[in-house]
Short mmCIF file of C-alpha atoms and ligand atoms in Angstrom, two decimals:
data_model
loop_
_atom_site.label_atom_id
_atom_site.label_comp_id
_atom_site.label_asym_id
_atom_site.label_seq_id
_atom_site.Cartn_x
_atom_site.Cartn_y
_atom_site.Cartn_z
CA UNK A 8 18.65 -3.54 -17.45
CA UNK A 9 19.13 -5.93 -14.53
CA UNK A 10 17.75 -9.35 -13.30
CA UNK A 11 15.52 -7.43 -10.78
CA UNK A 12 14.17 -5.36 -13.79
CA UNK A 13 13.08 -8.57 -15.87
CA UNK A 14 11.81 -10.42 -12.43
CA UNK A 15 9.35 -7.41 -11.65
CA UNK A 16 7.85 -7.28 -14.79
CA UNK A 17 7.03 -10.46 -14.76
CA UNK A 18 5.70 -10.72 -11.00
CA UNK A 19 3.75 -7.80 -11.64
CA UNK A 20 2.24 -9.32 -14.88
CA UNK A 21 3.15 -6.21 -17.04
CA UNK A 22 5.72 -8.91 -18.51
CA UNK A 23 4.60 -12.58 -19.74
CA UNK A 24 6.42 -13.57 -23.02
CA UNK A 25 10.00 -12.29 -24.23
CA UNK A 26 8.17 -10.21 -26.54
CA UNK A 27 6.60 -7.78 -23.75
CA UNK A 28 10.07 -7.30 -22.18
CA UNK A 29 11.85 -7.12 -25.24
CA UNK A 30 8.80 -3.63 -25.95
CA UNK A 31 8.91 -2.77 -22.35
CA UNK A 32 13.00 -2.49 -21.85
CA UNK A 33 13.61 -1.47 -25.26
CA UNK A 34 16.43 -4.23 -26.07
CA UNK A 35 16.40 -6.40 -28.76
CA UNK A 36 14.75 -9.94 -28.51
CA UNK A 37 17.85 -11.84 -28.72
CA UNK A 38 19.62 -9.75 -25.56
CA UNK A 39 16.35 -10.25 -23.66
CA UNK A 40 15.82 -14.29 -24.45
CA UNK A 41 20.22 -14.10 -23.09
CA UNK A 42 18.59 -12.76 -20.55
CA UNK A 43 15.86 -14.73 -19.88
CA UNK A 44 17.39 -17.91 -20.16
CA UNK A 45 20.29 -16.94 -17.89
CA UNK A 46 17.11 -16.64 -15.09
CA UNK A 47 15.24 -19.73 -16.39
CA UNK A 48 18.47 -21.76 -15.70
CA UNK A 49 19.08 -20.14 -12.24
CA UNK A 50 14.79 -21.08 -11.58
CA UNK A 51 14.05 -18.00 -11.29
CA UNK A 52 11.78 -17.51 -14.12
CA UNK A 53 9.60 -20.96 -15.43
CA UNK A 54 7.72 -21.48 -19.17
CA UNK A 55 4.69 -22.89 -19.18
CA UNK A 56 2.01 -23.09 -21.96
CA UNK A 57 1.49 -20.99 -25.07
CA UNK A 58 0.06 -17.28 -24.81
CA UNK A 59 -2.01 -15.14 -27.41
CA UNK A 60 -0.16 -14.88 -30.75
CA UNK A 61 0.23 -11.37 -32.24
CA UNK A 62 0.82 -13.28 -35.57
CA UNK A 63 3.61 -15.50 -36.07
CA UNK A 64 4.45 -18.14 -33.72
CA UNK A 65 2.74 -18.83 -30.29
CA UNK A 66 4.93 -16.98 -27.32
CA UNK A 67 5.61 -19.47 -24.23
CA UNK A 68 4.21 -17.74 -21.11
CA UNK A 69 6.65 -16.47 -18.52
CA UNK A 70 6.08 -16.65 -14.67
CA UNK A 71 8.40 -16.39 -11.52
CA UNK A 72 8.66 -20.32 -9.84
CA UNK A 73 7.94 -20.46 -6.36
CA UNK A 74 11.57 -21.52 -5.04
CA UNK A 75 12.33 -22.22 -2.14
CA UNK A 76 13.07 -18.37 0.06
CA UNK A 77 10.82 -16.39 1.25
CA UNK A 78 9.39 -13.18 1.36
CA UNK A 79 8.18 -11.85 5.13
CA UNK A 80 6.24 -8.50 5.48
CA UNK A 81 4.50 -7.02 8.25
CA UNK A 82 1.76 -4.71 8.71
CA UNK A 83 1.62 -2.66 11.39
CA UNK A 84 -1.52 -1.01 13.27
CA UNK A 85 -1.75 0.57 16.38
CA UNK A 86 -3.26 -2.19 18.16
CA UNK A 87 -2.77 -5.58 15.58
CA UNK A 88 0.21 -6.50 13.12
CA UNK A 89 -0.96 -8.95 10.06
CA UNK A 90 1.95 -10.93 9.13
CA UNK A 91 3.02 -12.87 6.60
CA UNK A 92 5.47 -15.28 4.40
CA UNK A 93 5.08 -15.11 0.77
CA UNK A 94 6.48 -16.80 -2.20
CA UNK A 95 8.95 -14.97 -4.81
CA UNK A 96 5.72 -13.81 -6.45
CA UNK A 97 4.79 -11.85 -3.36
CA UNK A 98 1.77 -14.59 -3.18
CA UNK A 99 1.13 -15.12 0.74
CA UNK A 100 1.67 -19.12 1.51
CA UNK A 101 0.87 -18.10 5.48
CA UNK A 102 -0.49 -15.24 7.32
CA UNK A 103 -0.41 -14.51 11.05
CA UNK A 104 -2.66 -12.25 12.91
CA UNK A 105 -0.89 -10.59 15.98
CA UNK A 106 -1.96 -8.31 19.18
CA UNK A 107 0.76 -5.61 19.49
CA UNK A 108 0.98 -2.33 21.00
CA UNK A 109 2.71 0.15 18.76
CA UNK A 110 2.88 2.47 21.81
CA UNK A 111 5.30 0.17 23.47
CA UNK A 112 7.95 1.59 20.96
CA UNK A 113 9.99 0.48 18.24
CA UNK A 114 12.39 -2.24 20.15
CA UNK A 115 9.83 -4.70 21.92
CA UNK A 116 7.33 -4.05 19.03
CA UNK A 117 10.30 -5.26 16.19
CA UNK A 118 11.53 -7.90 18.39
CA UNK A 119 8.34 -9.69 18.47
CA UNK A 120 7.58 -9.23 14.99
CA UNK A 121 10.92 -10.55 14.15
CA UNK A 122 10.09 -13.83 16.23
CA UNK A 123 6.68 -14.19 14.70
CA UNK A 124 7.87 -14.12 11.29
CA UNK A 125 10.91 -16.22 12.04
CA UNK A 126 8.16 -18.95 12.87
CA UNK A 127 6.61 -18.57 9.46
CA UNK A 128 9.56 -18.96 7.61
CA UNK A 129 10.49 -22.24 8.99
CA UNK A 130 14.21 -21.92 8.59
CA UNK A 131 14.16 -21.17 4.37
CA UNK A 132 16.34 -18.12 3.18
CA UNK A 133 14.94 -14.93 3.34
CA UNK A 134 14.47 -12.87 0.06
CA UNK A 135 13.54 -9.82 0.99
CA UNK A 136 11.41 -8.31 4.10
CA UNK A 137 8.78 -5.66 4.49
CA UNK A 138 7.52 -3.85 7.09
CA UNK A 139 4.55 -1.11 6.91
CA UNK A 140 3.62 1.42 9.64
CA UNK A 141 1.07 3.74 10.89
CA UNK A 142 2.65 7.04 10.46
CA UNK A 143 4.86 8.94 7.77
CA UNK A 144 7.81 6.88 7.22
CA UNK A 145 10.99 9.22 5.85
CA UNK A 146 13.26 7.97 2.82
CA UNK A 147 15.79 6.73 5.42
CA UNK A 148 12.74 4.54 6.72
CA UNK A 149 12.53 6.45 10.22
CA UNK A 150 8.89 7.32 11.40
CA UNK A 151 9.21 11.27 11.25
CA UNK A 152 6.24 13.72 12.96
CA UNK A 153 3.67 10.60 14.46
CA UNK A 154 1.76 11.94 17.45
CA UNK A 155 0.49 8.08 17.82
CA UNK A 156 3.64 6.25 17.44
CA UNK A 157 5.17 6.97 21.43
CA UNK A 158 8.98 6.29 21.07
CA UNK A 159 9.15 5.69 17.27
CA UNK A 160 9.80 9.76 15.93
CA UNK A 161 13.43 9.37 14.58
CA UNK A 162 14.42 5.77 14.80
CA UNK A 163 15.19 4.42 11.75
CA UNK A 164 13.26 1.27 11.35
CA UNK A 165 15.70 0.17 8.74
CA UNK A 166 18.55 0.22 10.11
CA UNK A 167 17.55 -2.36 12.47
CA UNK A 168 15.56 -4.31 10.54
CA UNK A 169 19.22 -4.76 8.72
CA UNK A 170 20.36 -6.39 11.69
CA UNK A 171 18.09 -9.12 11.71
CA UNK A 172 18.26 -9.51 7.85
CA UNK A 173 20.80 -9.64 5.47
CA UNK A 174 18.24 -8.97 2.74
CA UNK A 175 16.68 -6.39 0.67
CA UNK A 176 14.13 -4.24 2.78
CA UNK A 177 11.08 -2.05 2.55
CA UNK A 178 9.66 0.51 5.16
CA UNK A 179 7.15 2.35 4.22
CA UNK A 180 4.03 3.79 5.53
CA UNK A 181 0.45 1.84 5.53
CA UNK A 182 -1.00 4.06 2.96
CA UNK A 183 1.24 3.67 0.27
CA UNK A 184 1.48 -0.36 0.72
CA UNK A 185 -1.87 -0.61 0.36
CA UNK A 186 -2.00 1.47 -2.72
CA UNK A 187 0.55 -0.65 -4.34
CA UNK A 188 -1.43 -3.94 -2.87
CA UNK A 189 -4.31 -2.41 -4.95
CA UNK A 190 -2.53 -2.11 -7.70
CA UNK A 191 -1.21 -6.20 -7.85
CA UNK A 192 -4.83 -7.04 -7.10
CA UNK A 193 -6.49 -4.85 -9.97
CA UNK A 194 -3.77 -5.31 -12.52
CA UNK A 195 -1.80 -3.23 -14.82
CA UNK A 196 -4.51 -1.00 -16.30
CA UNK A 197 -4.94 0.68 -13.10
CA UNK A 198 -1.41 3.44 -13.76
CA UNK A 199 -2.79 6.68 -12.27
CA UNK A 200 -4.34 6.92 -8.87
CA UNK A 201 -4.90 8.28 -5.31
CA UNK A 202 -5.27 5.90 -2.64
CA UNK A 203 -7.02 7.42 0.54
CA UNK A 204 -6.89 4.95 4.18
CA UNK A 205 -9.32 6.04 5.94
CA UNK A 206 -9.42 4.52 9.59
CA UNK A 207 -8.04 5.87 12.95
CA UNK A 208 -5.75 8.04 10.96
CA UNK A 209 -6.01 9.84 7.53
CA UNK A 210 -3.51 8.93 5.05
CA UNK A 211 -3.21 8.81 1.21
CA UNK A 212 -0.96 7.58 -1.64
CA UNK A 213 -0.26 9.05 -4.96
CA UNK A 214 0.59 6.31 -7.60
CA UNK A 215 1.74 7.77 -11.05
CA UNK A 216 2.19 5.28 -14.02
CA UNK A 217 2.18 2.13 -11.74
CA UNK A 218 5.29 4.04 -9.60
CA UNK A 219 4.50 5.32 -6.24
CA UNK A 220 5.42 9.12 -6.06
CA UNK A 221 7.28 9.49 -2.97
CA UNK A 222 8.31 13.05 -3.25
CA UNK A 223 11.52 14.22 -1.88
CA UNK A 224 12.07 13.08 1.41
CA UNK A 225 9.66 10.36 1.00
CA UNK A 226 6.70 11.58 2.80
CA UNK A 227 4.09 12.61 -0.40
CA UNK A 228 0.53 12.37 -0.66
CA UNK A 229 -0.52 13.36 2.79
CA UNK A 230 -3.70 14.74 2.64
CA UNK A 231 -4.85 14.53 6.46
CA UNK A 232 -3.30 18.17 7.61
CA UNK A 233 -4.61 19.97 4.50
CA UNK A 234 -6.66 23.23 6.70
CA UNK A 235 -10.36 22.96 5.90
CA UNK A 236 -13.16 25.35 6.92
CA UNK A 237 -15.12 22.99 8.85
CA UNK A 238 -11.86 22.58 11.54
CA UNK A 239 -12.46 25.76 13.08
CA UNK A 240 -9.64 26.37 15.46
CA UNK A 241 -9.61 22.61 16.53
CA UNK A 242 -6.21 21.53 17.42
CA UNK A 243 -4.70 19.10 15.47
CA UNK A 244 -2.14 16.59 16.68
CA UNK A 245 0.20 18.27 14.01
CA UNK A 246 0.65 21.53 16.38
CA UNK A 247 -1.67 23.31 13.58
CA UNK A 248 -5.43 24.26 13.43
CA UNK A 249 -8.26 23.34 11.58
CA UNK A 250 -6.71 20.57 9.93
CA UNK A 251 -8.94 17.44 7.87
CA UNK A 252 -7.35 15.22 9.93
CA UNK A 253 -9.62 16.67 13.44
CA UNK A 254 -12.96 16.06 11.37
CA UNK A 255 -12.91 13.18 8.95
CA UNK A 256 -10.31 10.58 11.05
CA UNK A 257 -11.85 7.98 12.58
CA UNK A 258 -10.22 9.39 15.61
CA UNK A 259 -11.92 12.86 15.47
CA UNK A 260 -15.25 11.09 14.62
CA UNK A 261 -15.08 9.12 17.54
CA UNK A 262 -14.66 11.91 19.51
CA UNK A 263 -17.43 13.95 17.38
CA UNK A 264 -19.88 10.84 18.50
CA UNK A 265 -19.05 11.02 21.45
CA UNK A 266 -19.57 14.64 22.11
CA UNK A 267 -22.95 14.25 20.90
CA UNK A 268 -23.70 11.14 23.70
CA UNK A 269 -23.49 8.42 21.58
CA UNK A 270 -20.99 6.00 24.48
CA UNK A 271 -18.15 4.46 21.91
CA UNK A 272 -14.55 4.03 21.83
CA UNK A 273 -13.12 2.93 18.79
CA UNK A 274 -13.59 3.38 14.59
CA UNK A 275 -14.23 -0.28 14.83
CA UNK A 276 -17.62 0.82 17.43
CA UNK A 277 -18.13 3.78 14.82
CA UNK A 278 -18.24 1.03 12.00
CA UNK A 279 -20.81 -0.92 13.78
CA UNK A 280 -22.82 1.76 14.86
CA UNK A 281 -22.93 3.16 11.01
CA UNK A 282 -24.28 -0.38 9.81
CA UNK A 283 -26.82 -0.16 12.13
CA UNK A 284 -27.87 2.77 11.15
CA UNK A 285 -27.35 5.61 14.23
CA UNK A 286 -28.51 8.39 13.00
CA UNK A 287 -25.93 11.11 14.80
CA UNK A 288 -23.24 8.16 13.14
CA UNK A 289 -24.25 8.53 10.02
CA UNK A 290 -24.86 12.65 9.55
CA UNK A 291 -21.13 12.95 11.42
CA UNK A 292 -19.67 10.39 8.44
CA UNK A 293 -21.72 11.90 5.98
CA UNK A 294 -20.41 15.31 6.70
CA UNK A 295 -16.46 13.85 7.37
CA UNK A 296 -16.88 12.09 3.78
CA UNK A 297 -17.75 15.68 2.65
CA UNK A 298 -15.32 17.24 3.81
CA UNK A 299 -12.74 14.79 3.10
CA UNK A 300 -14.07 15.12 -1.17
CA UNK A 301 -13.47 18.63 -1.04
CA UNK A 302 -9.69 18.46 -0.29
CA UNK A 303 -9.72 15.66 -2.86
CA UNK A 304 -11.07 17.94 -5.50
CA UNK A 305 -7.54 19.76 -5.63
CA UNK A 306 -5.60 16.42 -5.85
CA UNK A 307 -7.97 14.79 -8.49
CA UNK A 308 -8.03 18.75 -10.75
CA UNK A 309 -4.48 18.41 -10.22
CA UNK A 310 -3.62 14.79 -10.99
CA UNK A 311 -5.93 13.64 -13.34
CA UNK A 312 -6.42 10.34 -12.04
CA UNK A 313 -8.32 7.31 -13.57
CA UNK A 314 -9.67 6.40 -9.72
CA UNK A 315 -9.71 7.69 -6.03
CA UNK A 316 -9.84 4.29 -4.03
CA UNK A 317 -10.74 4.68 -0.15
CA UNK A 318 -9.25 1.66 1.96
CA UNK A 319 -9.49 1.54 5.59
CA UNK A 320 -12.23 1.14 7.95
CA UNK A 321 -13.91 4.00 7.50
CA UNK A 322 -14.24 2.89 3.35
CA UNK A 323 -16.35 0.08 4.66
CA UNK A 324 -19.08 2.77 5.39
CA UNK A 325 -21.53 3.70 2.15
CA UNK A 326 -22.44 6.72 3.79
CA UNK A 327 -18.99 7.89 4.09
CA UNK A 328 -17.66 6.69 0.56
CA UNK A 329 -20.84 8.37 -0.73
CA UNK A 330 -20.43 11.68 0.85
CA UNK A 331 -16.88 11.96 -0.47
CA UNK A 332 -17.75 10.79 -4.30
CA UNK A 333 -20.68 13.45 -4.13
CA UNK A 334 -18.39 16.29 -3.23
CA UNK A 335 -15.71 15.19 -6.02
CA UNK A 336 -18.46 14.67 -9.12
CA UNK A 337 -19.83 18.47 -7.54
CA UNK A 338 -16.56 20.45 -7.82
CA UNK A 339 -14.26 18.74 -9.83
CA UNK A 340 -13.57 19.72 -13.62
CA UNK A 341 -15.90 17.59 -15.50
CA UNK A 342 -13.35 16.38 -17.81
CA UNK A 343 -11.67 15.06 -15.24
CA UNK A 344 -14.49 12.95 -13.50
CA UNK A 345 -15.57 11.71 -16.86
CA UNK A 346 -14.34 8.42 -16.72
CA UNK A 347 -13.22 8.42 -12.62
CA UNK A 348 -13.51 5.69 -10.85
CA UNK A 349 -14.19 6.06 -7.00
CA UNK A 350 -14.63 3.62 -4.80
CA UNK A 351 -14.01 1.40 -2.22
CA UNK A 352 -10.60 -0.87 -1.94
CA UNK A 353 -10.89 -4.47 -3.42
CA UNK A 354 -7.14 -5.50 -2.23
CA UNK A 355 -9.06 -6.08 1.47
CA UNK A 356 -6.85 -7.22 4.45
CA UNK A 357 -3.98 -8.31 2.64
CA UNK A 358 -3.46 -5.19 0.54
CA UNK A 359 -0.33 -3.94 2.71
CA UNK A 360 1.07 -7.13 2.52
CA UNK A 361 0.75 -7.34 -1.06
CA UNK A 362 1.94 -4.03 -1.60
CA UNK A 363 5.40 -4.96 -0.06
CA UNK A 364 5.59 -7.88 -2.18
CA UNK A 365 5.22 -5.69 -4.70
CA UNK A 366 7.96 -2.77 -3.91
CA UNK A 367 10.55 -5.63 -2.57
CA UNK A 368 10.02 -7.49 -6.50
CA UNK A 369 10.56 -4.49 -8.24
CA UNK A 370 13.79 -2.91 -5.94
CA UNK A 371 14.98 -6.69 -6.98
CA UNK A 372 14.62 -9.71 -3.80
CA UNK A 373 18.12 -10.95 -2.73
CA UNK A 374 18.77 -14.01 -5.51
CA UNK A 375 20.74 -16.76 -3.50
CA UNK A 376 22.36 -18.24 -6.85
CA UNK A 377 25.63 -16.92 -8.38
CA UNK A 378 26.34 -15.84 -11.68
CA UNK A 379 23.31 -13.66 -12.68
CA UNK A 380 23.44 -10.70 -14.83
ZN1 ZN B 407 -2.74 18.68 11.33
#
């Protein structure tokens, strides 16, 4: 049991008397209220009003005070970073919208991040920081195997974010931030799920009793280079053939588009085009949701999950979200679709930075008092 234990169940709102951590850590109430007092006197922790009795007396409601560090995460795109500094709840107090061009490589792109967020903290001590990228991020938080991130394969982003802060870090990829971003937005019911982004690039997220499941190098729950009839002998970016990834990407459907004359450049064009209702959009995402649901049958047969939750652009389009749910309620084991939720993401924009809120909470944020447990 540790301060960073007690301080994430409480952020996370699994936590909010003495009597939920006292059940949840398995420790008698008197060593938890030690505990708890120890972080109530450090500020850490505040009491405020009464919660639900379970019979007996009233519990006094737990919640992390605001303090005066900071939390800073980015999240990185190809093409835009969304930045922000958040309280020691991981709630954002300001967020920064910035042009980047991840293609420039890792230096210039984590230099300018660094001075962006240095603005937004306005001088206050840094608790933890948080960065999220486009690409499968290794558990020594390098990029490993990105055909889109020029100059980033091998560096370890974490080695030099921990020369600009002498604080607790997280790198991770986009996919799984957002997954845990979904998971402080909907709350603790929501254990057991699969979190697909769907936008440029294909990625996914496995999240197994509240815990992402990073497997064990730290790269689980791709989904994107999973061979599927429809790919042909395409060539994927991977070196392989026929992969999901070179049908259902935004990427590959930009390209499918444009094949068939429709003059776009982007997913963002795709997205627009889809609301107005092109036809040759809409059968090309109708068919790349498809295909898409039929490599998540395997994963949901497998896992069991309580929801499949698409985030990314390409989640914005009904046709597409549609197509996939269709193919999962089709061929998946009915018991396991029974009560499945899938849908589109409600984090929105802010679900990557929430998500490293999140993960820097629970790995514990750097606690600039002395004397804690
Ligand atoms: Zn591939």
């Amino acid at each position: 049991m540790s301060a960073a234990q007690i301080m994430g169940l409480v952020a996370s709102g699994r936590a909010t008397s003495r009597a939920d951590l006292s059940r949840l850590l398995g420790l008698a109430p008197s060593t938890v209220s030690a505990h708890v007092q120890e972080l109530l006197d450090a500020g850490l922790l505040e009491e405020s009003g009464e919660g639900r009795s379970r019979g007996g007396r009233r519990p006094r409601l737990l919640s992390v005070r605001a303090g005066d560090g900071v939390i800073l995460a980015a999240d990185l795109g190809g093409h835009h970073a969304r930045i922000a500094a958040m309280d020691r709840a991981g709630r954002p107090e300001a967020i920064q919208d910035l042009e980047i061009d991840i293609t420039a490589g890792p230096e210039p792109v984590l230099a300018r991040i660094a001075d962006a967020l240095a603005e937004l903290s306005t001088g206050r001590p840094v608790l933890g920081m948080g960065i999220g990228l486009p690409g499968p991020v290794d558990s020594d938080g390098a990029v490993v195997g990105s055909s889109r991130m020029h100059g980033w394969n091998g560096f370890s982003v974490r080695r030099r974010l921990a020369e600009y802060y002498q604080a607790p870090l997280v790198v991770d990829n986009d996919a799984n931030l957002m997954a845990m971003g979904e998971a402080v937005v909907r709350g603790p019911e929501l254990r057991d799920f699969v979190f697909v982004k769907a936008g440029t690039g294909l990625g996914a997220a496995l999240v197994n009793d509240g815990r992402l499941h990073r497997g064990a190098r730290g790269v689980a729950g791709d989904v994107s280079h999973n061979r599927v009839p429809a790919g042909g002998d395409r060539p994927c970016n991977c070196g392989n053939l026929g992969c999901l990834e070179t049908i259902s990407s935004g990427a590959a459907l930009v390209d499918a588009v444009r094949a068939d004359g429709v003059d776009i450049a982007t997913t963002a064009d795709l997205v627009r085009l889809a609301r107005d209702g092109n036809p040759t959009v809409n059968t090309t995402l109708r068919f790349a949701g498809r295909q898409l649901g039929e490599v998540l049958v395997t994963i949901v047969n497998f896992f069991n999950p309580q929801a499949v939750i698409l985030g990314g652009a390409l989640a914005t389009c009904d046709l597409f979200v549609a197509a996939a749910r269709g193919a999962l309620y089709e061929r998946c084991l009915p018991l396991t679709t029974q009560e499945l939720e899938i849908g589109e993401s409600v984090a929105g924009p802010d679900a990557g930075l929430l998500g490293i809120g999140r993960l820097l909470i629970d790995q514990g944020l750097a606690v600039p008092v002395r004397n804690l447990p």
